[in-house]
Each structure stands twice: as C-alpha cells, then as structure tokens.
mmCIF file of C-alpha atoms in Angstrom:
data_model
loop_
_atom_site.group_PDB
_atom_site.id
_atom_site.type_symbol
_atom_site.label_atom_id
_atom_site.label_comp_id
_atom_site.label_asym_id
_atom_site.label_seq_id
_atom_site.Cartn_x
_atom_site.Cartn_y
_atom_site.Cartn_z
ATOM 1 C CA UNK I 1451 73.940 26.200 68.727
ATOM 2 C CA UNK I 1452 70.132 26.845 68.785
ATOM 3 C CA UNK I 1453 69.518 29.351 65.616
ATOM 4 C CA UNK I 1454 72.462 31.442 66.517
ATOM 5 C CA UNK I 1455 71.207 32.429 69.703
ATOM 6 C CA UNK I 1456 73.953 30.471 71.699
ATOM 7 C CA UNK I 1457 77.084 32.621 72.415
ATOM 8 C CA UNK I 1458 80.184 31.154 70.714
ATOM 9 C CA UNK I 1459 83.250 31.427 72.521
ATOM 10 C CA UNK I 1460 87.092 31.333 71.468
ATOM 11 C CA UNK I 1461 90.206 31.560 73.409
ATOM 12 C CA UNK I 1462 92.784 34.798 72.867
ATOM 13 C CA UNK I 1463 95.560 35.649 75.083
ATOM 14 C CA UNK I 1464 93.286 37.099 77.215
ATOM 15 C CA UNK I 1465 91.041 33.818 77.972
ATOM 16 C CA UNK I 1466 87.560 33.562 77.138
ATOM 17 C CA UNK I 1467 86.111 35.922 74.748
ATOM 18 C CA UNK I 1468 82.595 36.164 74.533
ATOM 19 C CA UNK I 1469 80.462 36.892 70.827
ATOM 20 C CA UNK I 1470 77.047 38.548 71.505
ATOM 21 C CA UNK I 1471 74.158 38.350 69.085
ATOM 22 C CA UNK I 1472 71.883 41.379 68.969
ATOM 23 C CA UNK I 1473 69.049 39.414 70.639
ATOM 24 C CA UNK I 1474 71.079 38.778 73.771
ATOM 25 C CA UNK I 1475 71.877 42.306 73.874
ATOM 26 C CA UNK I 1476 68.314 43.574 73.546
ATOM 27 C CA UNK I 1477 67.024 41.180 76.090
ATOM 28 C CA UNK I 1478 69.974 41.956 78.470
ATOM 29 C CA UNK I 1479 69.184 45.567 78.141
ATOM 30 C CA UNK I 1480 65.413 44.489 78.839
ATOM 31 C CA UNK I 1481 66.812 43.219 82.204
ATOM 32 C CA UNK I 1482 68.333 45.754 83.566
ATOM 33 C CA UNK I 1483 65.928 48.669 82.148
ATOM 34 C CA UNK I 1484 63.404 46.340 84.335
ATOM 35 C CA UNK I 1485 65.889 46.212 87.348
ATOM 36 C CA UNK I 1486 66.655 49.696 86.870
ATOM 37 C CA UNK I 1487 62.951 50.337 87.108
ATOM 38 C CA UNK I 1488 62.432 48.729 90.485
ATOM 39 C CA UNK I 1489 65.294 50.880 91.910
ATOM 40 C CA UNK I 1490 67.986 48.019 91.963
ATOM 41 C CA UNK I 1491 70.711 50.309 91.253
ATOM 42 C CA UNK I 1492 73.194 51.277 93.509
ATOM 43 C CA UNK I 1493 76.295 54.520 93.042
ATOM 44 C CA UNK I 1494 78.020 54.669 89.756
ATOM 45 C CA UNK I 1495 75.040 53.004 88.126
ATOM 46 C CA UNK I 1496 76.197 49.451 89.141
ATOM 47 C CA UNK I 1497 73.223 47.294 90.257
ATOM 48 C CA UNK I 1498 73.005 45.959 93.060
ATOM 49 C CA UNK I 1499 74.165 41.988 93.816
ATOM 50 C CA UNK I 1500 70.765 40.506 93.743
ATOM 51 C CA UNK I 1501 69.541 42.129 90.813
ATOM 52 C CA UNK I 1502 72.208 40.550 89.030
ATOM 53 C CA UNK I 1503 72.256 36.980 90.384
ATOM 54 C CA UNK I 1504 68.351 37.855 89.060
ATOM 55 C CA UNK I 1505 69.304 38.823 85.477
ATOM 56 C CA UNK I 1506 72.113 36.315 85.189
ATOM 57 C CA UNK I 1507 69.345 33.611 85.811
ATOM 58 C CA UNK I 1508 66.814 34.813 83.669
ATOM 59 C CA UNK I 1509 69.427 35.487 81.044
ATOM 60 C CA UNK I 1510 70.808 32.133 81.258
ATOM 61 C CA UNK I 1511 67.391 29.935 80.973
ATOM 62 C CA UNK I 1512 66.623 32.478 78.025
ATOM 63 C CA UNK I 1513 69.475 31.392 76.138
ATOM 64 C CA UNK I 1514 70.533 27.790 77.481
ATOM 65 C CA UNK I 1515 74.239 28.800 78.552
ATOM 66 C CA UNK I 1516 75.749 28.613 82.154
ATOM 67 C CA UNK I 1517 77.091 32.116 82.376
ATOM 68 C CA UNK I 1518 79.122 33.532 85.628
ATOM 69 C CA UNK I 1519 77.607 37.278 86.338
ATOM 70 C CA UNK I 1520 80.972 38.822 85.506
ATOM 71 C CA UNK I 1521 80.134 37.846 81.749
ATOM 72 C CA UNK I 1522 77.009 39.994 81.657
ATOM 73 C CA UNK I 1523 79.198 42.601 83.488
ATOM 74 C CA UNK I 1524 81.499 42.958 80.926
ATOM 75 C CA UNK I 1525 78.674 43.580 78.734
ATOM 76 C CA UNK I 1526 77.272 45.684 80.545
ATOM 77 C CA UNK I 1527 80.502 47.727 80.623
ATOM 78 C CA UNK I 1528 80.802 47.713 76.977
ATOM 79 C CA UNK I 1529 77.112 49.244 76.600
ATOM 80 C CA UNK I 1530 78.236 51.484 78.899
ATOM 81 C CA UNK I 1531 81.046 53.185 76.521
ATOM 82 C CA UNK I 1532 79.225 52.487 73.617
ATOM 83 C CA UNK I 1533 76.453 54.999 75.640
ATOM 84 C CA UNK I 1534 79.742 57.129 76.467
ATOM 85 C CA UNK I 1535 81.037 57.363 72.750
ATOM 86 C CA UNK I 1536 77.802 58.644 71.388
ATOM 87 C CA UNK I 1537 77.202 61.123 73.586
ATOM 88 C CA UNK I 1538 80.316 62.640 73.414
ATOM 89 C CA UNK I 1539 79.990 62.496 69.689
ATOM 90 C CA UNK I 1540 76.571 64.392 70.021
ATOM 91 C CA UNK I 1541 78.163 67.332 72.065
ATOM 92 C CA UNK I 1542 80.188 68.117 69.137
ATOM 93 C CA UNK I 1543 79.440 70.648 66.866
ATOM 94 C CA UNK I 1544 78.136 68.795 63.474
ATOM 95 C CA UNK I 1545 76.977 65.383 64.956
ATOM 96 C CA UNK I 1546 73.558 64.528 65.204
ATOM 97 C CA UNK I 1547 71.487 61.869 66.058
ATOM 98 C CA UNK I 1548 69.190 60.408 63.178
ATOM 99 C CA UNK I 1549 65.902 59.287 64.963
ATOM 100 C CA UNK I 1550 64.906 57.342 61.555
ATOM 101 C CA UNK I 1551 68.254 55.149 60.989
ATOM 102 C CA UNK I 1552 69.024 55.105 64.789
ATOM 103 C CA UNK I 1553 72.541 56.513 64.525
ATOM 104 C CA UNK I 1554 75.017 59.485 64.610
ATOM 105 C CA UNK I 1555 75.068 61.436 61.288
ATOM 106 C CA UNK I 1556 77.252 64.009 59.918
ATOM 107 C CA UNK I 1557 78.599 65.520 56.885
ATOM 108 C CA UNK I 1558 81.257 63.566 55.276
ATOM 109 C CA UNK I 1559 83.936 66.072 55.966
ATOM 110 C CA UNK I 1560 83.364 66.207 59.912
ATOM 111 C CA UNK I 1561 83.233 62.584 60.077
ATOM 112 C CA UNK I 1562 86.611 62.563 58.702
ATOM 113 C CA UNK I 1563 88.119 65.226 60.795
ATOM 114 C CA UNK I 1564 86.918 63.401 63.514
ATOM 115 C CA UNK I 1565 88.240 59.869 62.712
ATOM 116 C CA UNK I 1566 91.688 61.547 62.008
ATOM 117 C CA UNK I 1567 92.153 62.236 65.835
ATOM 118 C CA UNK I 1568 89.703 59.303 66.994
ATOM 119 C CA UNK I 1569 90.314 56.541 64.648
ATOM 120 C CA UNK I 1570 88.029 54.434 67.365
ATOM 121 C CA UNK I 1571 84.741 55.932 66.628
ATOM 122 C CA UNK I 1572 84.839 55.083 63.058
ATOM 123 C CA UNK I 1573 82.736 52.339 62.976
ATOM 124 C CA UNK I 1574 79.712 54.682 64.961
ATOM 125 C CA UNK I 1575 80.144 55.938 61.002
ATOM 126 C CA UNK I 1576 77.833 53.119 59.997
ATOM 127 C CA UNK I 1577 76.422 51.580 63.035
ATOM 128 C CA UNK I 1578 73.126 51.534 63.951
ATOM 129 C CA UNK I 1579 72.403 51.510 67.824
ATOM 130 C CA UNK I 1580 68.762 50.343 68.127
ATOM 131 C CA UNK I 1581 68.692 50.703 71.665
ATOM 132 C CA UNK I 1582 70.614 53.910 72.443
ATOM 133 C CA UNK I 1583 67.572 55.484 74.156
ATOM 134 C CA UNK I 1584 67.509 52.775 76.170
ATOM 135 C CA UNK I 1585 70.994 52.942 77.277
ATOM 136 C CA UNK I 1586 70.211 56.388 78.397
ATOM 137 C CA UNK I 1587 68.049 54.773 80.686
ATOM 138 C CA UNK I 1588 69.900 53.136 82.384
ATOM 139 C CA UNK I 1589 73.553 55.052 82.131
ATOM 140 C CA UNK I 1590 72.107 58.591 82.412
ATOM 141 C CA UNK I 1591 73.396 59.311 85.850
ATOM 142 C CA UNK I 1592 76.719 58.422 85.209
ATOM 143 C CA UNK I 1593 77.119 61.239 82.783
ATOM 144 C CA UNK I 1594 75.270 63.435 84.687
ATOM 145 C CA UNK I 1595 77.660 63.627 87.002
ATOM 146 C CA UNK I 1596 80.116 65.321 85.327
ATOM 147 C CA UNK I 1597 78.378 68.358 84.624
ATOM 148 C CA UNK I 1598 78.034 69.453 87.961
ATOM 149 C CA UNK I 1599 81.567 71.796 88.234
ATOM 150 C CA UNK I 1600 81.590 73.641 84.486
ATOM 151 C CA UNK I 1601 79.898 76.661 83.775
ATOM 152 C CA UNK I 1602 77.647 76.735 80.398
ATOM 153 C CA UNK I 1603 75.236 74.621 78.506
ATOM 154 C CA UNK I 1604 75.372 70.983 77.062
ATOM 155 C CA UNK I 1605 72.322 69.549 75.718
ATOM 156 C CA UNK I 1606 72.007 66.129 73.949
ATOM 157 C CA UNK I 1607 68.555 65.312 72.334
ATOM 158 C CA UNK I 1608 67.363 64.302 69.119
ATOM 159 C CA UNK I 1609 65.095 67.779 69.242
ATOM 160 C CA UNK I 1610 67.601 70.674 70.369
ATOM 161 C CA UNK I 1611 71.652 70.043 69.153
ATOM 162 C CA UNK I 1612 72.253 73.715 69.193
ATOM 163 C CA UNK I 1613 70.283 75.465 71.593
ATOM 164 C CA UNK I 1614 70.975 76.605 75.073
ATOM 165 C CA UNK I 1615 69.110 75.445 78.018
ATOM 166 C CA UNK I 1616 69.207 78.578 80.542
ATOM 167 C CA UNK I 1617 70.327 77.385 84.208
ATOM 168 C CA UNK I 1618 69.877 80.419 85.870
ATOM 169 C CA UNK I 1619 72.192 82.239 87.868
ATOM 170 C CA UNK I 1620 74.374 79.487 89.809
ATOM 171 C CA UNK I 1621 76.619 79.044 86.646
ATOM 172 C CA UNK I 1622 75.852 75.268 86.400
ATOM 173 C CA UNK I 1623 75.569 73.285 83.610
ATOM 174 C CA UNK I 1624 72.089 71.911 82.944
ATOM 175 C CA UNK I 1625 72.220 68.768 81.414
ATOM 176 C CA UNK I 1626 69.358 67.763 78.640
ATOM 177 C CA UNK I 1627 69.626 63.883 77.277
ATOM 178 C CA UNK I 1628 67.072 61.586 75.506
ATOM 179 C CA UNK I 1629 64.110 60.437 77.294
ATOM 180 C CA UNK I 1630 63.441 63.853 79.484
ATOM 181 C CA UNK I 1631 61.692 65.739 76.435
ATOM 182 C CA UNK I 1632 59.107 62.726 76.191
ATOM 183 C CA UNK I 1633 58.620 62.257 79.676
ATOM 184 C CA UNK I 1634 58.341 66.239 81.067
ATOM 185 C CA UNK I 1635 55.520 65.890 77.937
ATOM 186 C CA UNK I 1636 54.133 63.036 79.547
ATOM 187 C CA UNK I 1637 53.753 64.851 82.844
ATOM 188 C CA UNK I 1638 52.280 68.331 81.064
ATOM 189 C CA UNK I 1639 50.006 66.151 79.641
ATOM 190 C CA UNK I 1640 48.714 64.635 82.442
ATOM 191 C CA UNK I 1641 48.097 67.694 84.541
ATOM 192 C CA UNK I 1642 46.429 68.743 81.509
ATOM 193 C CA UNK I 1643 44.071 65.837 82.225
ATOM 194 C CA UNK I 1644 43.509 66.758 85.656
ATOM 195 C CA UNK I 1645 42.444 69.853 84.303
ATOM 196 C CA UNK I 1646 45.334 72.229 85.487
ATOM 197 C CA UNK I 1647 46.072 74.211 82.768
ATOM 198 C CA UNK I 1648 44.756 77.274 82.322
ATOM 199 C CA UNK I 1649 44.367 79.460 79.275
ATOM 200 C CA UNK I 1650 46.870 77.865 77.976
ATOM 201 C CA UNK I 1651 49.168 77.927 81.363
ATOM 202 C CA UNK I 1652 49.962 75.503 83.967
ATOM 203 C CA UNK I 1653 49.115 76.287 87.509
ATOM 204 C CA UNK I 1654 51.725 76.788 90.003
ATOM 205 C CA UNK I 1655 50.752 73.399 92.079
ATOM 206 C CA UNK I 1656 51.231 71.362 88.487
ATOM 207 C CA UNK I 1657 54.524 72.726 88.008
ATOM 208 C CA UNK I 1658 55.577 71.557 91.601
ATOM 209 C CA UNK I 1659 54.597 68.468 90.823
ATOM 210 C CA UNK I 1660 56.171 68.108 87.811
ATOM 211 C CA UNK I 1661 59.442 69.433 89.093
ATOM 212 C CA UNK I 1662 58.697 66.761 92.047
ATOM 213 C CA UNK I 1663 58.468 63.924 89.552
ATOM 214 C CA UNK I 1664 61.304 64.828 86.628
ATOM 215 C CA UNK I 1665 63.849 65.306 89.381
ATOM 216 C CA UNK I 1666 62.760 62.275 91.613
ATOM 217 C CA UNK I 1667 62.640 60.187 87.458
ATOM 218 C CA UNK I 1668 66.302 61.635 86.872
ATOM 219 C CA UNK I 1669 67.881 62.797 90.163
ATOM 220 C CA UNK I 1670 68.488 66.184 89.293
ATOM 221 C CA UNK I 1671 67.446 69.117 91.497
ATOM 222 C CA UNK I 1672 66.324 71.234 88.315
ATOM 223 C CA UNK I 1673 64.136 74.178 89.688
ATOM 224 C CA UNK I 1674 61.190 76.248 87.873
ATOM 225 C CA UNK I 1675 63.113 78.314 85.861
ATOM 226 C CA UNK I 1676 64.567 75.349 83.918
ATOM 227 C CA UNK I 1677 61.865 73.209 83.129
ATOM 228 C CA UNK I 1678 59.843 76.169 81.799
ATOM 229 C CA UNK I 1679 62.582 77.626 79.373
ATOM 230 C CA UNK I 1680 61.885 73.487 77.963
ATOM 231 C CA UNK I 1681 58.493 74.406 77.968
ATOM 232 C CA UNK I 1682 59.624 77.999 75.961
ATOM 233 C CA UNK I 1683 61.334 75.335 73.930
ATOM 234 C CA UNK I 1684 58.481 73.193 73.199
ATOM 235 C CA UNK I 1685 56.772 75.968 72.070
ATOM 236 C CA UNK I 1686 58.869 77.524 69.577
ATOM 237 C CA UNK I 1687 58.924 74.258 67.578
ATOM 238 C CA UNK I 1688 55.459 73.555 67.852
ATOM 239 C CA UNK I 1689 54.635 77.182 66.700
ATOM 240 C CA UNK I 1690 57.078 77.022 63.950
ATOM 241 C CA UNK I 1691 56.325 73.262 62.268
ATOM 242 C CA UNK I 1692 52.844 74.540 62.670
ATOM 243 C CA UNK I 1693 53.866 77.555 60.681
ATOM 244 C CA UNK I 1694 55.610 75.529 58.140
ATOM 245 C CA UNK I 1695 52.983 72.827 57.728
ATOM 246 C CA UNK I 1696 50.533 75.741 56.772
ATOM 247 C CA UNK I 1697 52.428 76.927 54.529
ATOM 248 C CA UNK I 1698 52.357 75.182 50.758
ATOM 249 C CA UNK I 1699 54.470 72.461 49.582
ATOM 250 C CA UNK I 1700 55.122 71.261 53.191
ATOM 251 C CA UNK I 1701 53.701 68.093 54.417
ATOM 252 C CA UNK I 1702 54.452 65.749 58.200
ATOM 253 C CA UNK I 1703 56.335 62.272 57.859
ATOM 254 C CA UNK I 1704 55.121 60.490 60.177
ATOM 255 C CA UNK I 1705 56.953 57.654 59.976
ATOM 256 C CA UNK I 1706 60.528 59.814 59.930
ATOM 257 C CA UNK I 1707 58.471 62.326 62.627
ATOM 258 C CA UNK I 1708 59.665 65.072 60.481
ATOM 259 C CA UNK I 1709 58.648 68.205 58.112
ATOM 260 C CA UNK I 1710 59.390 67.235 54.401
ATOM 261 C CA UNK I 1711 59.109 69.321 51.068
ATOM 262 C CA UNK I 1712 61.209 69.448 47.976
ATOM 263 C CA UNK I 1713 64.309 71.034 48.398
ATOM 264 C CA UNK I 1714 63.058 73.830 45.799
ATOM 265 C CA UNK I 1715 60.335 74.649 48.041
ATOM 266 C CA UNK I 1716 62.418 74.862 50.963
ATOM 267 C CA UNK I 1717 65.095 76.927 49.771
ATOM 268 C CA UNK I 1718 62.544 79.338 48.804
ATOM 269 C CA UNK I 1719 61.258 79.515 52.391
ATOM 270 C CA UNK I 1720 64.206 79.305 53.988
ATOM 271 C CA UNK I 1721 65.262 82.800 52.288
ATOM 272 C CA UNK I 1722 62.435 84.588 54.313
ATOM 273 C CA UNK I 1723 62.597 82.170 56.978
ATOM 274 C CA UNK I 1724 66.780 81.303 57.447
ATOM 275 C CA UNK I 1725 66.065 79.955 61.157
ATOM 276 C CA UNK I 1726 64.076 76.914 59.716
ATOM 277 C CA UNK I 1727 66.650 75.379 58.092
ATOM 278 C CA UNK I 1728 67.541 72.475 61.153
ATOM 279 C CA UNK I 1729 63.689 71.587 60.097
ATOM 280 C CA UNK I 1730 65.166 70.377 56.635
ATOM 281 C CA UNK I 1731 67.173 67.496 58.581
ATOM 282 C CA UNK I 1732 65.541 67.137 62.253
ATOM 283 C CA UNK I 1733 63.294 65.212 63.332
ATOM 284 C CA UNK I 1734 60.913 66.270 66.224
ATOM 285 C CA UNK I 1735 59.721 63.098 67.602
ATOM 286 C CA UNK I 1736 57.157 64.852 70.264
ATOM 287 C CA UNK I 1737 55.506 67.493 67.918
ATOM 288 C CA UNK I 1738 51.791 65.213 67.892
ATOM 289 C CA UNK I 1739 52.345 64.963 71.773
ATOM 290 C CA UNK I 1740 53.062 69.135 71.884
ATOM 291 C CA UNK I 1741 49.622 69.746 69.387
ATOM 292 C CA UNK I 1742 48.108 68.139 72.767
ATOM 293 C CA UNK I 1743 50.112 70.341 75.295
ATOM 294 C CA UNK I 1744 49.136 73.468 73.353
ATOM 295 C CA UNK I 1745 46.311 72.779 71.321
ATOM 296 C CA UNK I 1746 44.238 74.308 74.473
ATOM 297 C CA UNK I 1747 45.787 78.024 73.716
ATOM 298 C CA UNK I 1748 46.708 77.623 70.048
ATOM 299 C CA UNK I 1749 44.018 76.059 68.792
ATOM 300 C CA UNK I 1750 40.984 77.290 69.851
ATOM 301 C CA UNK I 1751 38.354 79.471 68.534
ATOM 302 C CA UNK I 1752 35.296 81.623 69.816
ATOM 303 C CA UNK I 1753 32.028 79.412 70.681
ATOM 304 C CA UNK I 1754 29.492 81.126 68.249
ATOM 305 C CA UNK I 1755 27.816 83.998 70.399
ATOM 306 C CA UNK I 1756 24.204 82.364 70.088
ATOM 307 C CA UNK I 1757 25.529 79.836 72.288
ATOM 308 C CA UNK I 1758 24.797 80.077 75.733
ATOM 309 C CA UNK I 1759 27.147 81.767 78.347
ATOM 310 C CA UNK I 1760 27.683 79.129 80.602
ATOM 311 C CA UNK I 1761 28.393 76.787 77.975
ATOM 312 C CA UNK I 1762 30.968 78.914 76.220
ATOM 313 C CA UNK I 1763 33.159 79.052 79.384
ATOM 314 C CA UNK I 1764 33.195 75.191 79.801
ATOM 315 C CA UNK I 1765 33.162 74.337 75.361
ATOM 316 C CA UNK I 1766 35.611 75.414 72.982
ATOM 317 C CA UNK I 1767 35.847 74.390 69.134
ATOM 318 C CA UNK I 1768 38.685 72.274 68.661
ATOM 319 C CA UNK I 1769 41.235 72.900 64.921
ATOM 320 C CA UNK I 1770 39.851 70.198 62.447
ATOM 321 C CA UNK I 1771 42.828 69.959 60.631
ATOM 322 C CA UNK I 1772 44.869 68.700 64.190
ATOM 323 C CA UNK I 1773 42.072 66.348 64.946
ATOM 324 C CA UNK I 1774 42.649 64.818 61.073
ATOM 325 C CA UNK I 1775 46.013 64.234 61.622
ATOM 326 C CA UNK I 1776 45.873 62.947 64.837
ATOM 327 C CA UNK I 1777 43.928 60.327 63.457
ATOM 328 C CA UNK I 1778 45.567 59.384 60.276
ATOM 329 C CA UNK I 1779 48.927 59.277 62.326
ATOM 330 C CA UNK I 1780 47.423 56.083 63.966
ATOM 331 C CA UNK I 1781 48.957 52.858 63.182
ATOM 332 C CA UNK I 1782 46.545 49.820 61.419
ATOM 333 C CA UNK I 1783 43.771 52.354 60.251
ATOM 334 C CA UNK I 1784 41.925 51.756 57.217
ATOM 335 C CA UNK I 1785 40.112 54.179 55.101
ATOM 336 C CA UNK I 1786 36.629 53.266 56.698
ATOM 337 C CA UNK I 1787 37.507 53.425 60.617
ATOM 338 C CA UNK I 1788 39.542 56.686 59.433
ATOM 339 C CA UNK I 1789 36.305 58.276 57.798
ATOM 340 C CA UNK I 1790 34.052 57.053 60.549
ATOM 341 C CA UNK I 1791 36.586 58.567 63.109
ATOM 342 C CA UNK I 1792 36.374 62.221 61.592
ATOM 343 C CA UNK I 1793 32.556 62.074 61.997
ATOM 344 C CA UNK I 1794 32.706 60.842 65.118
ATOM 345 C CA UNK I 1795 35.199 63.493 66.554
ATOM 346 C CA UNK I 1796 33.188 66.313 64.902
ATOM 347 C CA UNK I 1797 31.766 66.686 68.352
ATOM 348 C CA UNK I 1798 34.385 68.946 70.365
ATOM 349 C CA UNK I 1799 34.193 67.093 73.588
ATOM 350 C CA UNK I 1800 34.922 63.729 71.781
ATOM 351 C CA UNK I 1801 37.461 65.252 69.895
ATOM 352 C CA UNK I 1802 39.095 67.055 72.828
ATOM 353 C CA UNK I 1803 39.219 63.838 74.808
ATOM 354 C CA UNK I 1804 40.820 62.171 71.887
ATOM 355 C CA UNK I 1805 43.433 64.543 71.971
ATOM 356 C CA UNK I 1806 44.098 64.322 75.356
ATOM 357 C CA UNK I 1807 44.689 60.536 75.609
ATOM 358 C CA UNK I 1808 48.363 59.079 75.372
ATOM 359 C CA UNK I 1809 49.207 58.092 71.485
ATOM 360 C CA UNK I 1810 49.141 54.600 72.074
ATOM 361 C CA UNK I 1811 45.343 54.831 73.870
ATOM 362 C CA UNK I 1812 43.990 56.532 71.408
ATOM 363 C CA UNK I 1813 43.317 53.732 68.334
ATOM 364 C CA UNK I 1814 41.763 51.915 71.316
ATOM 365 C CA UNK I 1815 39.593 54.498 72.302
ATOM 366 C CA UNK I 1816 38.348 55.022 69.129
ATOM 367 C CA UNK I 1817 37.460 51.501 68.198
ATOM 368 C CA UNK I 1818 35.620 51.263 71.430
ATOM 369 C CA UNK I 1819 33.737 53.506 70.715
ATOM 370 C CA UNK I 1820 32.923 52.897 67.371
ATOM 371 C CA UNK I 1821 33.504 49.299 67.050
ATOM 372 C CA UNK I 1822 32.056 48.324 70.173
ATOM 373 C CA UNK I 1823 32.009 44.484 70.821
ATOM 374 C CA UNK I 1824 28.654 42.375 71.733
ATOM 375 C CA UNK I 1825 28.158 42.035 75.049
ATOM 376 C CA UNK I 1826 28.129 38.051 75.824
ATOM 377 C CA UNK I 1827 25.798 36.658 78.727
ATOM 378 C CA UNK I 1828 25.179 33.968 80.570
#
C-alpha cells in the first residue's frame, strides 16, 4: 500500500467493505464539485452515467486501485448523510457551526440531550468535517426540496442561526444554507464594479440580475423581496461589528473571522448592548467582503469644498482605518510591502479600487503595482 493512500479492504457478512483515507475523500469530493460544475447532475442530485465512468477513472489512476463505480457510489451516499446529519443538527436550537474548528458546537448539556435520543450523532461531538461547505455544494438541492410544503423559516449558515429570513406572503419556507451568503456578496460586488450602485443602493436592473444568477446558481425561484431582507441582513452585522470594533477593548481575528475582547470587556458592553452577545461566539466570515458592499454609503466623507464641483461628484474620501485593515488582513505581507501599501493607497481612487477587487486579487494587485517586475526583451 503506497503511503496509506491505497484503500484496504476486509470481508464482513456483508462482502466487501471499503476503508477511506481522508485524501480519497477530498479528491472524490473534488470530482464531483467539478462534475457538478459542468452541470453533470441529473434529479435527486445523482450524476449522470458518464460523469461517473469519468470520476471513477480519474479516481482510480489517482490512487492505483481497480474500483467498480458502485464503490464511489456508496461513498458518495455516505457524504450524502453525513451532509444530512449536520444540517439537521444546525436547525436545532443550540447547535452551531464553528467556522474555525470546522464542526458542530454546542454546550455540553445540549449535546447530551441530544445524544440521549440520537445516540448516532455522537461522534459529530468531536468530528471535524473539513469539507462540509463543499458538500453543500453538491447536496444542496436535495434538501431544498423539502422545504417547499411548510410554512415558516429555516436558515442554516455559519452567519445567521437564529434569525428569520422573511418569504413574503405565500407562506413558504425560504431556505438559507452555506455558500449563498458568499456568493449573493460576490454578485453585489460585482455590480458594484460595473458601477451600479448608487448612494449606497443597487439599481433595479442589478438586482434582476442578481436574482437571475442566485436562482439559476441554486435553483430556487427567490424573488426581490428575499434577497434584499439578506441584504437588510448584511447590513445589520456590518453596522454592528463596525460599532463594536470602534468601540475600546475590541479588536478583528482574522484568522477565526471573528470580534474578540476579554470577557470583562464584553460583559460590560453587552449590559448596554444585550443583542451583541452571538458576536462573543460567531464568526462572520464575509464582514471584509460587506466593508466593500457598503463602504460606498458608510464610509464616505465630504470632498473638502475647495475642491472643484465636478470632481466632488465623481471623488469621495475613502475611511483610512478600512483601507488598513484591508491590507493587513492579506496573507504573506511583511512589514515593508504593508507600510509601502498604506502610502500607496493614500490616494482615494487607488484605494477605492483596492477595495473593490475580490480578496484573493488584491495582494496581487498591490505587488504589481508596487513591486513591478523588469520588463525582459529580446
């Protein structure tokens, strides 16, 4: 067996039993998030026969076995209920998903009322599921499904446990999960490139189009109403981690994307302040994507009144203090490129476009620009 990689196999009762080792089961997931990309799904979120005589090839030279497809259909049933088991565990009151250790936390005592009726879903006690975002890809319409003929709310997301989602007045259920807070950000920050946000709002034709593309992403038929109560969402957290973060004692994590302070200091401010008290334990993985989103409205101040007219209605000063931790938040920056970033984006229109770019562009960006490479001729 080559470094553990090989699948070792034993005979039960039941046949062949099959031992997976965490690397098959992230490149396995890899395969059908790819499959699932190019649309080779078919109903009930089984793919279709090609893609897997695909992935059962690709999976087979990868590891040096001669597996039959209904082996990495088993597996991918058993992803499927360990997708299943979470998220039912996440619609309970008291569960919550850690975004730092990757698993489902609770207090001690609601674990154990829990295991007392489901002694199954004691191991999810301990277990760390790496890639449970990733099985939301590619299981999310399967639980979709059943929300279709109850009335109410049910939301499951690493940023809202306990709030409701407003479906208007059809008395459906709307259905929030992992992966549609980062990508309805994604789209609000591209019309914002395109320039279609105004004063702070979004023009009718961007929300059309993002309705367009989150329902064509998730197959929903969500209309305007919904997507902007998100957007109310959004909002409220953004305005209140802003509130806390300016407030003394209270600092960003960004590595647990979270707002930490001693607990002294937030007991104190949670006496004046009782509804930020889910800040103490949740993480808010989008917030530097939301400074983006609102940082047009929020963040802004008057252009000094010796500037010229025209200019003031195209210029607009950008918050230092967002711009400085945008940039310290970058991975693999040391204290030089840092400093020489903060001069640089002193100029609003450098700084704006900074802010604008994707996370992952904007290290790039900025080393282009100040790091720029030789030219080499010919």
């Amino acid at each position: 067996m080559e470094k553990g990689m090989r699948q070792r196999q034993q005979r039960n009762s039941d046949g062949l039993r099959t031992i997976w080792t965490p690397e098959m089961d992230r490149y396995f997931i890899d395969l059908m998030l790819e499959e699932a990309g190019k649309g080779n799904r078919i109903d009930d979120h089984l793919f279709s026969k090609r893609a897997w005589n695909h992935m059962t090839l690709l999976f087979n030279t990868k590891f040096k076995v001669e597996y039959e497809k209904d082996v990495l259909k088993n597996r991918h049933k058993t992803l499927r209920n360990v997708y299943k088991v979470i998220n039912k565990l996440l619609a309970l009151d008291g569960f919550s998903w850690d975004h730092t250790r990757q698993m489902v936390t609770a207090h001690n005592e609601v674990w154990d009322d829990y295991i007392k009726v489901h002694p199954g879903a004691r191991s999810y006690r301990i277990k760390s599921i790496p890639y449970y975002y990733d099985l939301c890809e590619i299981y999310k319409k399967k639980v979709s499904s059943i929300v279709d003929n109850s009335c109410g709310i049910i939301v499951v997301d690493e940023i809202m446990m306990d709030e409701e989602v407003e479906a208007g007045g059809r008395g459906s259920r709307t259905y929030w999960e992992p992966g549609m807070d980062g990508y309805l950000i994604e789209l609000m920050v591209g019309q914002l490139q395109k320039g279609n946000q105004i004063d702070g709002l979004f023009r009718k034709q961007a929300w059309m189009e993002m309705i367009n593309s989150f329902n064509h992403r998730f197959g929903f038929k969500y209309d305007l109403h919904t997507l902007k109560n998100r957007y109310k969402t959004f909002k409220r957290h953004y305005n209140t981690i802003n509130k806390l973060l300016g407030s003394q004692g209270f600092f960003w994590d960004d590595l647990r994307q979270m707002v930490i302070a001693d607990d002294h200091t937030w007991q104190d401010y949670i006496q004046t302040n009782p509804d930020a008290r889910q800040y103490m334990t949740r993480p808010v993985p989008y917030y530097k994507d939301l400074c983006i989103v609102f940082v047009c409205k929020e963040t802004l101040t008057t252009v000094s009144a010796a500037d010229d007219q025209q200019e003031s209605s195209h210029n607009s000063s950008v918050a230092v203090e967002h711009v400085i931790e945008a940039i310290q938040g970058l991975p693999d920056m040391d204290d030089d490129l840092i400093l020489d970033a903060c001069d640089f984006l002193e100029d609003d229109k450098k700084a704006k476009t900074f802010l604008t770019l994707d996370l992952r562009l904007r290290r790039k960006w900025l080393i282009r620009k100040l790091r720029p490479q030789p030219s080499t001729t010919t």
